[in-house]
Amino acid sequence: MQWNLSPQAVFAASPVVPVMVIKKLEDSIPMANALLEGGISVFEITLRSQIAVEAIKLISETFPQALVGAGTVISTEQYDEVIKNGAKFVISPGATPKLLQHAKSNSICLIPGTATPSEMMQALELGYDHLKFFPAEANGGAKALSAISAPLPQLTFCPTGGISAKNVAEYLALNCVATVGGSWMLPAETIAEKNWSKITELSQSAVKLIQELRQK
C-alpha cells in the first residue's frame, strides 16, 4: 500500500478515537472544537446522517491540525466521496473484497472492521494488519479479542462498539490493542443540549483515564 497516512499513525495519534454521529451541520465545528480542547485530535465521523460528508469537509477545512476520518463506509463509492471531501483515513464496519482491493490501490488508508478469525485472515492476506474489532462488546468483548488474536500476533486492533470508561481497561490490557473507539465522551443528550464544555470535560477525563491505564 502507498498510503499518505498509515493506519499505525492514526492509531498512535490519539488514545481514543471518538465515534461521531453529527446530525446537524451547525454542531460540527463546536463538537470538533470541544474534542480538541479535551485533548482528542483524531475524529471518526460516521456516515450515519445526511450531512456527514458535509461535516467531514467542514471540519477538515476548519481544523487542519486534526486527523479527520470517515466511519461507517461500506462501499467504494462512499470511500471515494469522503476522500474528495477531506477524509484522511477511512473506517468500515466490515469488509468486502471489492472495498479492500479498492482502498489498497488508493492513497487514503482503510481500517476495515472484523469480528472473526476468518475475516481477520482475509484482511491480512490482502496486506491489512491494522483492523477494527467491531462490534467489540457484542462479539464477546476483550476476552474474545484476546482469544481470537492469540494466533494472529501480526494484527493490531482498534476495538469499537460498547466501550466505555467502565470497561476500557480490559481492552487496553491487551497487547494487540493500540487505541479504542468510543462515544462515551459524546452523549446524545449533551449534544442535543449543545453543552460543549461538558464534552470537553468528558474528553479530558477519557484521555486522562487512558493515559493512566497505559502507565500501569
PDB file of C-alpha atoms in Angstrom:
ATOM      1  CA  MET A   1       0.000   0.000   0.000  1.00  0.00           C
ATOM      2  CA  GLN A   2       1.183   3.521  -0.848  1.00  0.00           C
ATOM      3  CA  TRP A   3      -0.987   5.395   1.623  1.00  0.00           C
ATOM      4  CA  ASN A   4      -0.376   9.048   2.548  1.00  0.00           C
ATOM      5  CA  LEU A   5      -1.034   8.240   6.202  1.00  0.00           C
ATOM      6  CA  SER A   6      -0.615   4.790   7.721  1.00  0.00           C
ATOM      7  CA  PRO A   7      -3.200   3.138   9.980  1.00  0.00           C
ATOM      8  CA  GLN A   8      -0.398   2.824  12.532  1.00  0.00           C
ATOM      9  CA  ALA A   9      -0.059   6.615  12.569  1.00  0.00           C
ATOM     10  CA  VAL A  10      -3.817   7.003  13.021  1.00  0.00           C
ATOM     11  CA  PHE A  11      -3.832   4.570  15.951  1.00  0.00           C
ATOM     12  CA  ALA A  12      -0.840   6.292  17.550  1.00  0.00           C
ATOM     13  CA  ALA A  13      -2.232   9.819  17.215  1.00  0.00           C
ATOM     14  CA  SER A  14      -4.891   9.592  19.917  1.00  0.00           C
ATOM     15  CA  PRO A  15      -5.580   7.403  22.965  1.00  0.00           C
ATOM     16  CA  VAL A  16      -9.213   7.200  21.907  1.00  0.00           C
ATOM     17  CA  VAL A  17     -10.997   7.700  18.592  1.00  0.00           C
ATOM     18  CA  PRO A  18     -14.386   9.354  19.162  1.00  0.00           C
ATOM     19  CA  VAL A  19     -17.178   7.870  17.076  1.00  0.00           C
ATOM     20  CA  MET A  20     -19.046  10.983  15.961  1.00  0.00           C
ATOM     21  CA  VAL A  21     -22.639  10.985  14.750  1.00  0.00           C
ATOM     22  CA  ILE A  22     -23.330  14.534  13.580  1.00  0.00           C
ATOM     23  CA  LYS A  23     -26.992  15.097  12.820  1.00  0.00           C
ATOM     24  CA  LYS A  24     -26.896  18.885  12.442  1.00  0.00           C
ATOM     25  CA  LEU A  25     -24.222  20.645  10.420  1.00  0.00           C
ATOM     26  CA  GLU A  26     -24.278  23.542  12.880  1.00  0.00           C
ATOM     27  CA  ASP A  27     -22.950  21.157  15.546  1.00  0.00           C
ATOM     28  CA  SER A  28     -19.888  20.161  13.509  1.00  0.00           C
ATOM     29  CA  ILE A  29     -17.481  22.929  14.476  1.00  0.00           C
ATOM     30  CA  PRO A  30     -18.368  23.242  18.183  1.00  0.00           C
ATOM     31  CA  MET A  31     -18.309  19.452  18.627  1.00  0.00           C
ATOM     32  CA  ALA A  32     -14.909  19.100  16.976  1.00  0.00           C
ATOM     33  CA  ASN A  33     -13.564  22.078  18.912  1.00  0.00           C
ATOM     34  CA  ALA A  34     -14.802  20.615  22.204  1.00  0.00           C
ATOM     35  CA  LEU A  35     -12.993  17.348  21.478  1.00  0.00           C
ATOM     36  CA  LEU A  36      -9.796  19.168  20.513  1.00  0.00           C
ATOM     37  CA  GLU A  37      -9.889  21.240  23.683  1.00  0.00           C
ATOM     38  CA  GLY A  38     -10.302  17.989  25.584  1.00  0.00           C
ATOM     39  CA  GLY A  39      -7.120  16.560  24.073  1.00  0.00           C
ATOM     40  CA  ILE A  40      -8.600  14.406  21.303  1.00  0.00           C
ATOM     41  CA  SER A  41      -7.432  15.157  17.761  1.00  0.00           C
ATOM     42  CA  VAL A  42      -8.493  12.087  15.763  1.00  0.00           C
ATOM     43  CA  PHE A  43     -12.117  12.002  14.638  1.00  0.00           C
ATOM     44  CA  GLU A  44     -14.191   9.206  13.124  1.00  0.00           C
ATOM     45  CA  ILE A  45     -17.175  10.975  11.566  1.00  0.00           C
ATOM     46  CA  THR A  46     -19.670   8.259  10.751  1.00  0.00           C
ATOM     47  CA  LEU A  47     -21.850   8.250   7.654  1.00  0.00           C
ATOM     48  CA  ARG A  48     -24.950   7.815   9.787  1.00  0.00           C
ATOM     49  CA  SER A  49     -26.565  11.122   8.904  1.00  0.00           C
ATOM     50  CA  GLN A  50     -27.462  13.017   5.759  1.00  0.00           C
ATOM     51  CA  ILE A  51     -24.924  15.761   6.434  1.00  0.00           C
ATOM     52  CA  ALA A  52     -21.970  13.570   7.439  1.00  0.00           C
ATOM     53  CA  VAL A  53     -19.951  14.188   4.281  1.00  0.00           C
ATOM     54  CA  GLU A  54     -20.518  17.943   4.575  1.00  0.00           C
ATOM     55  CA  ALA A  55     -19.368  17.743   8.190  1.00  0.00           C
ATOM     56  CA  ILE A  56     -16.186  15.925   7.159  1.00  0.00           C
ATOM     57  CA  LYS A  57     -15.400  18.671   4.654  1.00  0.00           C
ATOM     58  CA  LEU A  58     -16.193  21.484   7.089  1.00  0.00           C
ATOM     59  CA  ILE A  59     -14.211  20.048   9.998  1.00  0.00           C
ATOM     60  CA  SER A  60     -11.253  19.141   7.758  1.00  0.00           C
ATOM     61  CA  GLU A  61     -11.047  22.694   6.443  1.00  0.00           C
ATOM     62  CA  THR A  62     -11.576  24.340   9.833  1.00  0.00           C
ATOM     63  CA  PHE A  63      -9.192  22.185  11.873  1.00  0.00           C
ATOM     64  CA  PRO A  64      -6.185  21.206   9.713  1.00  0.00           C
ATOM     65  CA  GLN A  65      -4.375  20.101  12.878  1.00  0.00           C
ATOM     66  CA  ALA A  66      -6.887  17.266  13.377  1.00  0.00           C
ATOM     67  CA  LEU A  67      -6.903  13.862  11.711  1.00  0.00           C
ATOM     68  CA  VAL A  68     -10.411  13.740  10.292  1.00  0.00           C
ATOM     69  CA  GLY A  69     -11.619  10.360   9.128  1.00  0.00           C
ATOM     70  CA  ALA A  70     -14.836   8.833   7.875  1.00  0.00           C
ATOM     71  CA  GLY A  71     -16.573   5.882   9.506  1.00  0.00           C
ATOM     72  CA  THR A  72     -19.406   3.541   8.509  1.00  0.00           C
ATOM     73  CA  VAL A  73     -18.064   3.461   4.952  1.00  0.00           C
ATOM     74  CA  ILE A  74     -19.490   0.378   3.235  1.00  0.00           C
ATOM     75  CA  SER A  75     -18.839   0.895  -0.487  1.00  0.00           C
ATOM     76  CA  THR A  76     -16.151   2.048  -2.887  1.00  0.00           C
ATOM     77  CA  GLU A  77     -18.411   4.932  -3.895  1.00  0.00           C
ATOM     78  CA  GLN A  78     -18.583   6.174  -0.308  1.00  0.00           C
ATOM     79  CA  TYR A  79     -14.823   5.711   0.050  1.00  0.00           C
ATOM     80  CA  ASP A  80     -14.213   7.937  -2.974  1.00  0.00           C
ATOM     81  CA  GLU A  81     -16.740  10.540  -1.817  1.00  0.00           C
ATOM     82  CA  VAL A  82     -15.306  11.012   1.670  1.00  0.00           C
ATOM     83  CA  ILE A  83     -11.783  11.285   0.289  1.00  0.00           C
ATOM     84  CA  LYS A  84     -12.888  14.045  -2.084  1.00  0.00           C
ATOM     85  CA  ASN A  85     -14.269  15.863   0.943  1.00  0.00           C
ATOM     86  CA  GLY A  86     -11.136  15.732   3.050  1.00  0.00           C
ATOM     87  CA  ALA A  87     -11.106  12.427   4.941  1.00  0.00           C
ATOM     88  CA  LYS A  88      -7.554  11.454   5.860  1.00  0.00           C
ATOM     89  CA  PHE A  89      -8.484   7.871   6.749  1.00  0.00           C
ATOM     90  CA  VAL A  90     -11.479   5.588   6.302  1.00  0.00           C
ATOM     91  CA  ILE A  91     -13.033   3.071   8.701  1.00  0.00           C
ATOM     92  CA  SER A  92     -15.572   0.441   7.708  1.00  0.00           C
ATOM     93  CA  PRO A  93     -17.829  -1.673   9.952  1.00  0.00           C
ATOM     94  CA  GLY A  94     -16.930  -4.763   7.937  1.00  0.00           C
ATOM     95  CA  ALA A  95     -15.040  -5.546   4.771  1.00  0.00           C
ATOM     96  CA  THR A  96     -15.697  -6.794   1.265  1.00  0.00           C
ATOM     97  CA  PRO A  97     -13.037  -7.947  -1.212  1.00  0.00           C
ATOM     98  CA  LYS A  98     -14.060  -5.085  -3.520  1.00  0.00           C
ATOM     99  CA  LEU A  99     -13.599  -2.418  -0.841  1.00  0.00           C
ATOM    100  CA  LEU A 100     -10.325  -3.899   0.405  1.00  0.00           C
ATOM    101  CA  GLN A 101      -8.857  -4.037  -3.101  1.00  0.00           C
ATOM    102  CA  HIS A 102     -10.096  -0.554  -3.955  1.00  0.00           C
ATOM    103  CA  ALA A 103      -8.517   1.063  -0.902  1.00  0.00           C
ATOM    104  CA  LYS A 104      -5.336  -0.917  -1.411  1.00  0.00           C
ATOM    105  CA  SER A 105      -4.797   0.826  -4.746  1.00  0.00           C
ATOM    106  CA  ASN A 106      -5.631   4.320  -3.465  1.00  0.00           C
ATOM    107  CA  SER A 107      -3.769   6.877  -1.351  1.00  0.00           C
ATOM    108  CA  ILE A 108      -6.012   7.006   1.750  1.00  0.00           C
ATOM    109  CA  CYS A 109      -5.814   4.192   4.275  1.00  0.00           C
ATOM    110  CA  LEU A 110      -8.710   1.913   5.135  1.00  0.00           C
ATOM    111  CA  ILE A 111      -9.133   0.381   8.585  1.00  0.00           C
ATOM    112  CA  PRO A 112     -11.583  -2.464   7.975  1.00  0.00           C
ATOM    113  CA  GLY A 113     -13.946  -3.864  10.551  1.00  0.00           C
ATOM    114  CA  THR A 114     -13.556  -7.522  11.502  1.00  0.00           C
ATOM    115  CA  ALA A 115     -15.098  -9.813  14.091  1.00  0.00           C
ATOM    116  CA  THR A 116     -13.909 -13.347  13.312  1.00  0.00           C
ATOM    117  CA  PRO A 117     -10.590 -15.101  12.675  1.00  0.00           C
ATOM    118  CA  SER A 118     -11.614 -15.760   9.064  1.00  0.00           C
ATOM    119  CA  GLU A 119     -12.314 -12.079   8.422  1.00  0.00           C
ATOM    120  CA  MET A 120      -9.021 -11.125  10.043  1.00  0.00           C
ATOM    121  CA  MET A 121      -7.103 -13.669   7.963  1.00  0.00           C
ATOM    122  CA  GLN A 122      -8.731 -12.430   4.759  1.00  0.00           C
ATOM    123  CA  ALA A 123      -7.761  -8.850   5.597  1.00  0.00           C
ATOM    124  CA  LEU A 124      -4.220  -9.909   6.497  1.00  0.00           C
ATOM    125  CA  GLU A 125      -3.912 -11.818   3.227  1.00  0.00           C
ATOM    126  CA  LEU A 126      -4.504  -8.549   1.373  1.00  0.00           C
ATOM    127  CA  GLY A 127      -1.956  -6.667   3.458  1.00  0.00           C
ATOM    128  CA  TYR A 128      -4.179  -5.169   6.144  1.00  0.00           C
ATOM    129  CA  ASP A 129      -2.658  -5.581   9.611  1.00  0.00           C
ATOM    130  CA  HIS A 130      -4.392  -2.705  11.476  1.00  0.00           C
ATOM    131  CA  LEU A 131      -8.047  -3.559  11.969  1.00  0.00           C
ATOM    132  CA  LYS A 132     -11.191  -2.505  13.760  1.00  0.00           C
ATOM    133  CA  PHE A 133     -12.738  -5.141  16.066  1.00  0.00           C
ATOM    134  CA  PHE A 134     -16.444  -4.436  15.762  1.00  0.00           C
ATOM    135  CA  PRO A 135     -18.859  -4.581  17.465  1.00  0.00           C
ATOM    136  CA  ALA A 136     -16.493  -5.297  20.331  1.00  0.00           C
ATOM    137  CA  GLU A 137     -18.783  -5.931  23.294  1.00  0.00           C
ATOM    138  CA  ALA A 138     -21.444  -7.748  21.256  1.00  0.00           C
ATOM    139  CA  ASN A 139     -18.743 -10.108  19.981  1.00  0.00           C
ATOM    140  CA  GLY A 140     -17.518 -11.128  23.415  1.00  0.00           C
ATOM    141  CA  GLY A 141     -15.506  -8.111  24.479  1.00  0.00           C
ATOM    142  CA  ALA A 142     -11.863  -8.054  25.476  1.00  0.00           C
ATOM    143  CA  LYS A 143     -11.879 -11.726  26.456  1.00  0.00           C
ATOM    144  CA  ALA A 144     -12.975 -12.742  22.963  1.00  0.00           C
ATOM    145  CA  LEU A 145     -10.486 -10.434  21.259  1.00  0.00           C
ATOM    146  CA  SER A 146      -7.683 -11.833  23.394  1.00  0.00           C
ATOM    147  CA  ALA A 147      -8.528 -15.374  22.335  1.00  0.00           C
ATOM    148  CA  ILE A 148      -9.132 -14.558  18.672  1.00  0.00           C
ATOM    149  CA  SER A 149      -5.955 -12.527  18.278  1.00  0.00           C
ATOM    150  CA  ALA A 150      -3.665 -15.009  20.037  1.00  0.00           C
ATOM    151  CA  PRO A 151      -2.823 -16.975  16.851  1.00  0.00           C
ATOM    152  CA  LEU A 152      -2.652 -13.737  14.831  1.00  0.00           C
ATOM    153  CA  PRO A 153       0.100 -11.715  16.539  1.00  0.00           C
ATOM    154  CA  GLN A 154       0.705  -9.722  13.344  1.00  0.00           C
ATOM    155  CA  LEU A 155      -2.536  -7.816  13.872  1.00  0.00           C
ATOM    156  CA  THR A 156      -3.187  -4.597  15.770  1.00  0.00           C
ATOM    157  CA  PHE A 157      -6.711  -3.519  16.694  1.00  0.00           C
ATOM    158  CA  CYS A 158      -8.920  -0.578  17.489  1.00  0.00           C
ATOM    159  CA  PRO A 159     -11.880  -2.232  19.251  1.00  0.00           C
ATOM    160  CA  THR A 160     -15.106  -0.257  18.908  1.00  0.00           C
ATOM    161  CA  GLY A 161     -18.684  -0.814  19.990  1.00  0.00           C
ATOM    162  CA  GLY A 162     -19.926  -0.789  23.556  1.00  0.00           C
ATOM    163  CA  ILE A 163     -16.678   0.512  25.001  1.00  0.00           C
ATOM    164  CA  SER A 164     -16.925   2.939  27.900  1.00  0.00           C
ATOM    165  CA  ALA A 165     -14.949   4.274  30.833  1.00  0.00           C
ATOM    166  CA  LYS A 166     -16.112   1.212  32.777  1.00  0.00           C
ATOM    167  CA  ASN A 167     -14.590  -1.438  30.506  1.00  0.00           C
ATOM    168  CA  VAL A 168     -11.856   0.315  28.521  1.00  0.00           C
ATOM    169  CA  ALA A 169      -9.171  -1.003  30.890  1.00  0.00           C
ATOM    170  CA  GLU A 170      -9.944  -4.576  29.794  1.00  0.00           C
ATOM    171  CA  TYR A 171      -9.110  -3.713  26.190  1.00  0.00           C
ATOM    172  CA  LEU A 172      -6.034  -1.619  26.894  1.00  0.00           C
ATOM    173  CA  ALA A 173      -4.575  -4.535  28.852  1.00  0.00           C
ATOM    174  CA  LEU A 174      -4.288  -6.464  25.571  1.00  0.00           C
ATOM    175  CA  ASN A 175      -1.019  -6.213  23.639  1.00  0.00           C
ATOM    176  CA  CYS A 176      -2.910  -6.253  20.342  1.00  0.00           C
ATOM    177  CA  VAL A 177      -4.866  -3.071  21.151  1.00  0.00           C
ATOM    178  CA  ALA A 178      -3.303   0.254  20.140  1.00  0.00           C
ATOM    179  CA  THR A 179      -6.297   2.520  20.687  1.00  0.00           C
ATOM    180  CA  VAL A 180     -10.052   2.249  21.188  1.00  0.00           C
ATOM    181  CA  GLY A 181     -13.078   3.753  19.511  1.00  0.00           C
ATOM    182  CA  GLY A 182     -15.891   5.072  21.646  1.00  0.00           C
ATOM    183  CA  SER A 183     -18.649   7.595  22.046  1.00  0.00           C
ATOM    184  CA  TRP A 184     -18.897   7.853  25.829  1.00  0.00           C
ATOM    185  CA  MET A 185     -17.473  11.382  25.663  1.00  0.00           C
ATOM    186  CA  LEU A 186     -20.273  12.323  23.239  1.00  0.00           C
ATOM    187  CA  PRO A 187     -23.591  11.579  24.988  1.00  0.00           C
ATOM    188  CA  ALA A 188     -26.545  12.235  22.681  1.00  0.00           C
ATOM    189  CA  GLU A 189     -28.334  14.322  25.295  1.00  0.00           C
ATOM    190  CA  THR A 190     -25.264  16.507  25.829  1.00  0.00           C
ATOM    191  CA  ILE A 191     -25.015  17.151  22.101  1.00  0.00           C
ATOM    192  CA  ALA A 192     -28.737  17.924  21.944  1.00  0.00           C
ATOM    193  CA  GLU A 193     -28.250  20.456  24.735  1.00  0.00           C
ATOM    194  CA  LYS A 194     -25.213  21.871  22.913  1.00  0.00           C
ATOM    195  CA  ASN A 195     -23.281  21.580  26.156  1.00  0.00           C
ATOM    196  CA  TRP A 196     -19.879  21.695  24.506  1.00  0.00           C
ATOM    197  CA  SER A 197     -17.985  22.446  27.712  1.00  0.00           C
ATOM    198  CA  LYS A 198     -19.296  19.163  29.129  1.00  0.00           C
ATOM    199  CA  ILE A 199     -17.967  17.300  26.090  1.00  0.00           C
ATOM    200  CA  THR A 200     -14.581  18.916  26.659  1.00  0.00           C
ATOM    201  CA  GLU A 201     -14.673  17.749  30.291  1.00  0.00           C
ATOM    202  CA  LEU A 202     -15.643  14.207  29.286  1.00  0.00           C
ATOM    203  CA  SER A 203     -12.897  14.164  26.653  1.00  0.00           C
ATOM    204  CA  GLN A 204     -10.290  15.323  29.152  1.00  0.00           C
ATOM    205  CA  SER A 205     -11.427  12.622  31.571  1.00  0.00           C
ATOM    206  CA  ALA A 206     -11.233   9.959  28.852  1.00  0.00           C
ATOM    207  CA  VAL A 207      -7.722  10.983  27.828  1.00  0.00           C
ATOM    208  CA  LYS A 208      -6.545  11.115  31.441  1.00  0.00           C
ATOM    209  CA  LEU A 209      -8.045   7.706  32.220  1.00  0.00           C
ATOM    210  CA  ILE A 210      -6.432   6.041  29.224  1.00  0.00           C
ATOM    211  CA  GLN A 211      -3.058   7.661  29.863  1.00  0.00           C
ATOM    212  CA  GLU A 212      -3.160   6.424  33.464  1.00  0.00           C
ATOM    213  CA  LEU A 213      -4.093   2.918  32.343  1.00  0.00           C
ATOM    214  CA  ARG A 214      -1.269   2.914  29.796  1.00  0.00           C
ATOM    215  CA  GLN A 215       1.249   3.737  32.528  1.00  0.00           C
ATOM    216  CA  LYS A 216       0.309   0.738  34.659  1.00  0.00           C
TER     217      LYS A 216
END
